[in-house]
């Protein structure tokens, strides 16, 4: 089994444990871009050797193909559309959703073995009845993107006859971290009082998704939800009483999210009928202190590790117990295919390129000048640009560290080339790029730690151990 977006709460706590309990399961591969964080407390990741994790974006089609082929995948579950996008621009969000999913479908198509594939989509219009045959309304950016993704799946079914299905999940899955409405309930913040959710337990939702995977018909949509609906206002009041140790009952109404098709065709039906009991169980999970990190998924690929700053970066990574690999290819000299092959093979979460000043300031100004010019441009401009371009395409965080002497910036060939390199790198999106231009005199241990921390925590909602650089701009440390 391949579970894309497999570090999400619904996958780690619901679907994957049920997969491991299924007879005949020999391997579960989690493919995730760490959008939900770089570490996990889920015991399943350490207690079962059948589970492995590959860090990568849905844009990294070659890594997806490699993962499918190497593990001989027969079933795929895609949770990626349930995650919140990193981007803020509507265009960027749409590109990530639709283009990313297209890369997933193309990887499955080129794999050639037609694995059964389930896209886990979401209930888009909780306020009105929506059967599987009724198209959702594009009344929000999330809804519009989900419609586009479902349409793309349909086109691949028609064009390539692939066994692809959709499990449209209710917004009322009782698990923290999935539904914005239920998150508001769990976190005790203001909720939309008039909104009703079709409540379903995590266990029932997971069974429904697996029923679609194993029994669903090609290009069919199946609603996976509960048989009752509860107003968010009532749910919040009940949850508050449960936290206080009191008993409660929740007034319910018939669900407006029809699940008849899944019940009839798949033989699936929700069994957890008491929402209060499920809420109490979820409260116990949320309230349990998470003190032991089971797995940390960061993996850093370092280029320029043999330079003075590179040596310091490696020392910092070791002190932080971060898994790292040393780049053996030579960007700027080797072909781009060779560099890509290394990146796809390592599958890093971050790439760091170190561009220290040459020990001889006049090295690139010596004869033979054509050869020195080629080396200068290849090492100091072409190499970081290639890595930045690859990282931008596959949605991998890229950290560029450049050192300089203030008096030599515009007085040597190396300084001029690096100056233009920094300008060229500014064209790349700040979402996956982090640049540091630092005087040699400032590259002490404290600043190196600060730089590494900022690269590793890029795009994460985690507390920083050092100040974060301004988005999209060069961070000049002095």
PDB file of N, CA and C in Angstrom, residues 218-273:
ATOM      1  N   UNK A 218     -14.705   1.490 -10.578  1.00  0.00           N
ATOM      2  CA  UNK A 218     -13.880   2.507 -11.232  1.00  0.00           C
ATOM      3  C   UNK A 218     -14.676   3.779 -11.492  1.00  0.00           C
ATOM      4  N   UNK A 219     -14.049   4.908 -11.153  1.00  0.00           N
ATOM      5  CA  UNK A 219     -14.611   6.246 -11.277  1.00  0.00           C
ATOM      6  C   UNK A 219     -15.983   6.392 -10.617  1.00  0.00           C
ATOM      7  N   UNK A 220     -16.150   5.798  -9.473  1.00  0.00           N
ATOM      8  CA  UNK A 220     -17.355   6.037  -8.683  1.00  0.00           C
ATOM      9  C   UNK A 220     -16.998   6.906  -7.481  1.00  0.00           C
ATOM     10  N   UNK A 221     -17.947   7.740  -7.092  1.00  0.00           N
ATOM     11  CA  UNK A 221     -17.783   8.578  -5.908  1.00  0.00           C
ATOM     12  C   UNK A 221     -18.639   7.982  -4.804  1.00  0.00           C
ATOM     13  N   UNK A 222     -18.052   7.844  -3.608  1.00  0.00           N
ATOM     14  CA  UNK A 222     -18.783   7.297  -2.466  1.00  0.00           C
ATOM     15  C   UNK A 222     -18.700   8.278  -1.301  1.00  0.00           C
ATOM     16  N   UNK A 223     -19.857   8.681  -0.800  1.00  0.00           N
ATOM     17  CA  UNK A 223     -19.889   9.519   0.395  1.00  0.00           C
ATOM     18  C   UNK A 223     -19.602   8.666   1.625  1.00  0.00           C
ATOM     19  N   UNK A 224     -18.682   9.134   2.461  1.00  0.00           N
ATOM     20  CA  UNK A 224     -18.355   8.447   3.709  1.00  0.00           C
ATOM     21  C   UNK A 224     -18.655   9.406   4.858  1.00  0.00           C
ATOM     22  N   UNK A 225     -19.771   9.174   5.525  1.00  0.00           N
ATOM     23  CA  UNK A 225     -20.187  10.060   6.610  1.00  0.00           C
ATOM     24  C   UNK A 225     -21.034   9.324   7.617  1.00  0.00           C
ATOM     25  N   UNK A 226     -21.619  10.079   8.552  1.00  0.00           N
ATOM     26  CA  UNK A 226     -22.445   9.477   9.591  1.00  0.00           C
ATOM     27  C   UNK A 226     -23.918   9.507   9.236  1.00  0.00           C
ATOM     28  N   UNK A 227     -24.710   8.841  10.084  1.00  0.00           N
ATOM     29  CA  UNK A 227     -26.152   8.773   9.850  1.00  0.00           C
ATOM     30  C   UNK A 227     -26.904   9.897  10.545  1.00  0.00           C
ATOM     31  N   UNK A 228     -26.209  10.627  11.426  1.00  0.00           N
ATOM     32  CA  UNK A 228     -26.837  11.752  12.110  1.00  0.00           C
ATOM     33  C   UNK A 228     -25.986  12.998  11.920  1.00  0.00           C
ATOM     34  N   UNK A 229     -26.626  14.146  12.090  1.00  0.00           N
ATOM     35  CA  UNK A 229     -25.917  15.424  12.024  1.00  0.00           C
ATOM     36  C   UNK A 229     -26.159  16.176  13.325  1.00  0.00           C
ATOM     37  N   UNK A 230     -25.167  16.954  13.735  1.00  0.00           N
ATOM     38  CA  UNK A 230     -25.237  17.705  14.993  1.00  0.00           C
ATOM     39  C   UNK A 230     -24.806  19.136  14.728  1.00  0.00           C
ATOM     40  N   UNK A 231     -25.514  20.083  15.322  1.00  0.00           N
ATOM     41  CA  UNK A 231     -25.140  21.483  15.193  1.00  0.00           C
ATOM     42  C   UNK A 231     -23.836  21.731  15.948  1.00  0.00           C
ATOM     43  N   UNK A 232     -22.964  22.541  15.378  1.00  0.00           N
ATOM     44  CA  UNK A 232     -21.680  22.824  16.018  1.00  0.00           C
ATOM     45  C   UNK A 232     -21.859  23.447  17.401  1.00  0.00           C
ATOM     46  N   UNK A 233     -22.871  24.287  17.551  1.00  0.00           N
ATOM     47  CA  UNK A 233     -23.118  24.918  18.844  1.00  0.00           C
ATOM     48  C   UNK A 233     -23.381  23.861  19.913  1.00  0.00           C
ATOM     49  N   UNK A 234     -24.233  22.885  19.596  1.00  0.00           N
ATOM     50  CA  UNK A 234     -24.546  21.820  20.552  1.00  0.00           C
ATOM     51  C   UNK A 234     -23.329  20.944  20.810  1.00  0.00           C
ATOM     52  N   UNK A 235     -22.556  20.701  19.764  1.00  0.00           N
ATOM     53  CA  UNK A 235     -21.361  19.871  19.906  1.00  0.00           C
ATOM     54  C   UNK A 235     -20.344  20.539  20.821  1.00  0.00           C
ATOM     55  N   UNK A 236     -20.194  21.842  20.687  1.00  0.00           N
ATOM     56  CA  UNK A 236     -19.256  22.578  21.523  1.00  0.00           C
ATOM     57  C   UNK A 236     -19.674  22.527  22.986  1.00  0.00           C
ATOM     58  N   UNK A 237     -20.978  22.687  23.248  1.00  0.00           N
ATOM     59  CA  UNK A 237     -21.468  22.640  24.627  1.00  0.00           C
ATOM     60  C   UNK A 237     -21.249  21.261  25.236  1.00  0.00           C
ATOM     61  N   UNK A 238     -21.491  20.224  24.452  1.00  0.00           N
ATOM     62  CA  UNK A 238     -21.287  18.858  24.935  1.00  0.00           C
ATOM     63  C   UNK A 238     -19.818  18.596  25.236  1.00  0.00           C
ATOM     64  N   UNK A 239     -18.953  19.054  24.346  1.00  0.00           N
ATOM     65  CA  UNK A 239     -17.517  18.832  24.535  1.00  0.00           C
ATOM     66  C   UNK A 239     -17.020  19.544  25.792  1.00  0.00           C
ATOM     67  N   UNK A 240     -17.546  20.742  26.051  1.00  0.00           N
ATOM     68  CA  UNK A 240     -17.161  21.476  27.258  1.00  0.00           C
ATOM     69  C   UNK A 240     -17.571  20.706  28.509  1.00  0.00           C
ATOM     70  N   UNK A 241     -18.745  20.084  28.491  1.00  0.00           N
ATOM     71  CA  UNK A 241     -19.199  19.299  29.642  1.00  0.00           C
ATOM     72  C   UNK A 241     -18.331  18.060  29.838  1.00  0.00           C
ATOM     73  N   UNK A 242     -17.961  17.420  28.726  1.00  0.00           N
ATOM     74  CA  UNK A 242     -17.108  16.231  28.816  1.00  0.00           C
ATOM     75  C   UNK A 242     -15.763  16.595  29.433  1.00  0.00           C
ATOM     76  N   UNK A 243     -15.210  17.742  29.051  1.00  0.00           N
ATOM     77  CA  UNK A 243     -13.930  18.178  29.611  1.00  0.00           C
ATOM     78  C   UNK A 243     -14.029  18.419  31.109  1.00  0.00           C
ATOM     79  N   UNK A 244     -15.210  18.833  31.561  1.00  0.00           N
ATOM     80  CA  UNK A 244     -15.420  19.074  32.989  1.00  0.00           C
ATOM     81  C   UNK A 244     -15.724  17.791  33.750  1.00  0.00           C
ATOM     82  N   UNK A 245     -15.872  16.674  33.032  1.00  0.00           N
ATOM     83  CA  UNK A 245     -16.164  15.404  33.675  1.00  0.00           C
ATOM     84  C   UNK A 245     -17.633  15.091  33.793  1.00  0.00           C
ATOM     85  N   UNK A 246     -18.486  15.891  33.167  1.00  0.00           N
ATOM     86  CA  UNK A 246     -19.931  15.680  33.242  1.00  0.00           C
ATOM     87  C   UNK A 246     -20.410  14.818  32.074  1.00  0.00           C
ATOM     88  N   UNK A 247     -21.626  14.315  32.205  1.00  0.00           N
ATOM     89  CA  UNK A 247     -22.255  13.576  31.116  1.00  0.00           C
ATOM     90  C   UNK A 247     -23.074  14.539  30.261  1.00  0.00           C
ATOM     91  N   UNK A 248     -23.321  14.160  29.037  1.00  0.00           N
ATOM     92  CA  UNK A 248     -24.114  15.025  28.172  1.00  0.00           C
ATOM     93  C   UNK A 248     -24.769  14.206  27.076  1.00  0.00           C
ATOM     94  N   UNK A 249     -25.790  14.772  26.508  1.00  0.00           N
ATOM     95  CA  UNK A 249     -26.427  14.213  25.322  1.00  0.00           C
ATOM     96  C   UNK A 249     -26.490  15.306  24.267  1.00  0.00           C
ATOM     97  N   UNK A 250     -26.309  14.912  23.023  1.00  0.00           N
ATOM     98  CA  UNK A 250     -26.295  15.890  21.940  1.00  0.00           C
ATOM     99  C   UNK A 250     -27.560  15.727  21.109  1.00  0.00           C
ATOM    100  N   UNK A 251     -28.359  16.794  20.988  1.00  0.00           N
ATOM    101  CA  UNK A 251     -29.524  16.703  20.103  1.00  0.00           C
ATOM    102  C   UNK A 251     -29.070  16.551  18.656  1.00  0.00           C
ATOM    103  N   UNK A 252     -29.657  15.598  17.962  1.00  0.00           N
ATOM    104  CA  UNK A 252     -29.216  15.318  16.593  1.00  0.00           C
ATOM    105  C   UNK A 252     -30.380  15.400  15.622  1.00  0.00           C
ATOM    106  N   UNK A 253     -30.034  15.518  14.352  1.00  0.00           N
ATOM    107  CA  UNK A 253     -31.003  15.545  13.267  1.00  0.00           C
ATOM    108  C   UNK A 253     -30.524  14.559  12.205  1.00  0.00           C
ATOM    109  N   UNK A 254     -31.411  14.115  11.309  1.00  0.00           N
ATOM    110  CA  UNK A 254     -30.953  13.215  10.235  1.00  0.00           C
ATOM    111  C   UNK A 254     -29.869  13.890   9.387  1.00  0.00           C
ATOM    112  N   UNK A 255     -28.886  13.122   9.005  1.00  0.00           N
ATOM    113  CA  UNK A 255     -27.779  13.672   8.220  1.00  0.00           C
ATOM    114  C   UNK A 255     -28.244  14.087   6.826  1.00  0.00           C
ATOM    115  N   UNK A 256     -27.708  15.210   6.365  1.00  0.00           N
ATOM    116  CA  UNK A 256     -27.997  15.660   4.997  1.00  0.00           C
ATOM    117  C   UNK A 256     -26.914  15.183   4.028  1.00  0.00           C
ATOM    118  N   UNK A 257     -26.008  14.348   4.523  1.00  0.00           N
ATOM    119  CA  UNK A 257     -24.915  13.827   3.702  1.00  0.00           C
ATOM    120  C   UNK A 257     -25.228  12.359   3.408  1.00  0.00           C
ATOM    121  N   UNK A 258     -25.874  12.056   2.288  1.00  0.00           N
ATOM    122  CA  UNK A 258     -26.363  10.693   2.028  1.00  0.00           C
ATOM    123  C   UNK A 258     -25.233   9.692   1.838  1.00  0.00           C
ATOM    124  N   UNK A 259     -25.356   8.550   2.534  1.00  0.00           N
ATOM    125  CA  UNK A 259     -24.324   7.509   2.439  1.00  0.00           C
ATOM    126  C   UNK A 259     -24.920   6.188   1.942  1.00  0.00           C
ATOM    127  N   UNK A 260     -26.129   6.249   1.365  1.00  0.00           N
ATOM    128  CA  UNK A 260     -26.810   5.024   0.925  1.00  0.00           C
ATOM    129  C   UNK A 260     -25.994   4.229  -0.080  1.00  0.00           C
ATOM    130  N   UNK A 261     -25.330   4.926  -0.991  1.00  0.00           N
ATOM    131  CA  UNK A 261     -24.581   4.248  -2.049  1.00  0.00           C
ATOM    132  C   UNK A 261     -23.470   3.383  -1.461  1.00  0.00           C
ATOM    133  N   UNK A 262     -22.712   3.922  -0.506  1.00  0.00           N
ATOM    134  CA  UNK A 262     -21.637   3.150   0.122  1.00  0.00           C
ATOM    135  C   UNK A 262     -22.205   1.978   0.912  1.00  0.00           C
ATOM    136  N   UNK A 263     -23.344   2.187   1.568  1.00  0.00           N
ATOM    137  CA  UNK A 263     -23.948   1.116   2.351  1.00  0.00           C
ATOM    138  C   UNK A 263     -24.416  -0.030   1.456  1.00  0.00           C
ATOM    139  N   UNK A 264     -25.011   0.305   0.325  1.00  0.00           N
ATOM    140  CA  UNK A 264     -25.567  -0.722  -0.565  1.00  0.00           C
ATOM    141  C   UNK A 264     -24.475  -1.414  -1.383  1.00  0.00           C
ATOM    142  N   UNK A 265     -23.595  -0.635  -2.009  1.00  0.00           N
ATOM    143  CA  UNK A 265     -22.617  -1.208  -2.941  1.00  0.00           C
ATOM    144  C   UNK A 265     -21.376  -1.769  -2.247  1.00  0.00           C
ATOM    145  N   UNK A 266     -20.994  -1.188  -1.125  1.00  0.00           N
ATOM    146  CA  UNK A 266     -19.760  -1.610  -0.454  1.00  0.00           C
ATOM    147  C   UNK A 266     -20.012  -2.458   0.785  1.00  0.00           C
ATOM    148  N   UNK A 267     -21.256  -2.489   1.256  1.00  0.00           N
ATOM    149  CA  UNK A 267     -21.554  -3.229   2.475  1.00  0.00           C
ATOM    150  C   UNK A 267     -20.971  -2.576   3.714  1.00  0.00           C
ATOM    151  N   UNK A 268     -20.752  -1.273   3.632  1.00  0.00           N
ATOM    152  CA  UNK A 268     -20.171  -0.533   4.769  1.00  0.00           C
ATOM    153  C   UNK A 268     -21.247   0.300   5.441  1.00  0.00           C
ATOM    154  N   UNK A 269     -21.187   0.385   6.746  1.00  0.00           N
ATOM    155  CA  UNK A 269     -22.075   1.283   7.475  1.00  0.00           C
ATOM    156  C   UNK A 269     -21.386   1.688   8.768  1.00  0.00           C
ATOM    157  N   UNK A 270     -21.573   2.918   9.232  1.00  0.00           N
ATOM    158  CA  UNK A 270     -20.939   3.337  10.489  1.00  0.00           C
ATOM    159  C   UNK A 270     -21.529   2.579  11.672  1.00  0.00           C
ATOM    160  N   UNK A 271     -20.673   2.195  12.616  1.00  0.00           N
ATOM    161  CA  UNK A 271     -21.123   1.415  13.778  1.00  0.00           C
ATOM    162  C   UNK A 271     -21.091   2.217  15.073  1.00  0.00           C
ATOM    163  N   UNK A 272     -20.294   3.285  15.123  1.00  0.00           N
ATOM    164  CA  UNK A 272     -20.233   4.112  16.334  1.00  0.00           C
ATOM    165  C   UNK A 272     -21.378   5.118  16.296  1.00  0.00           C
ATOM    166  N   UNK A 273     -22.423   4.843  17.068  1.00  0.00           N
ATOM    167  CA  UNK A 273     -23.645   5.648  17.000  1.00  0.00           C
ATOM    168  C   UNK A 273     -23.685   6.770  18.034  1.00  0.00           C
TER     169      UNK A 273
END
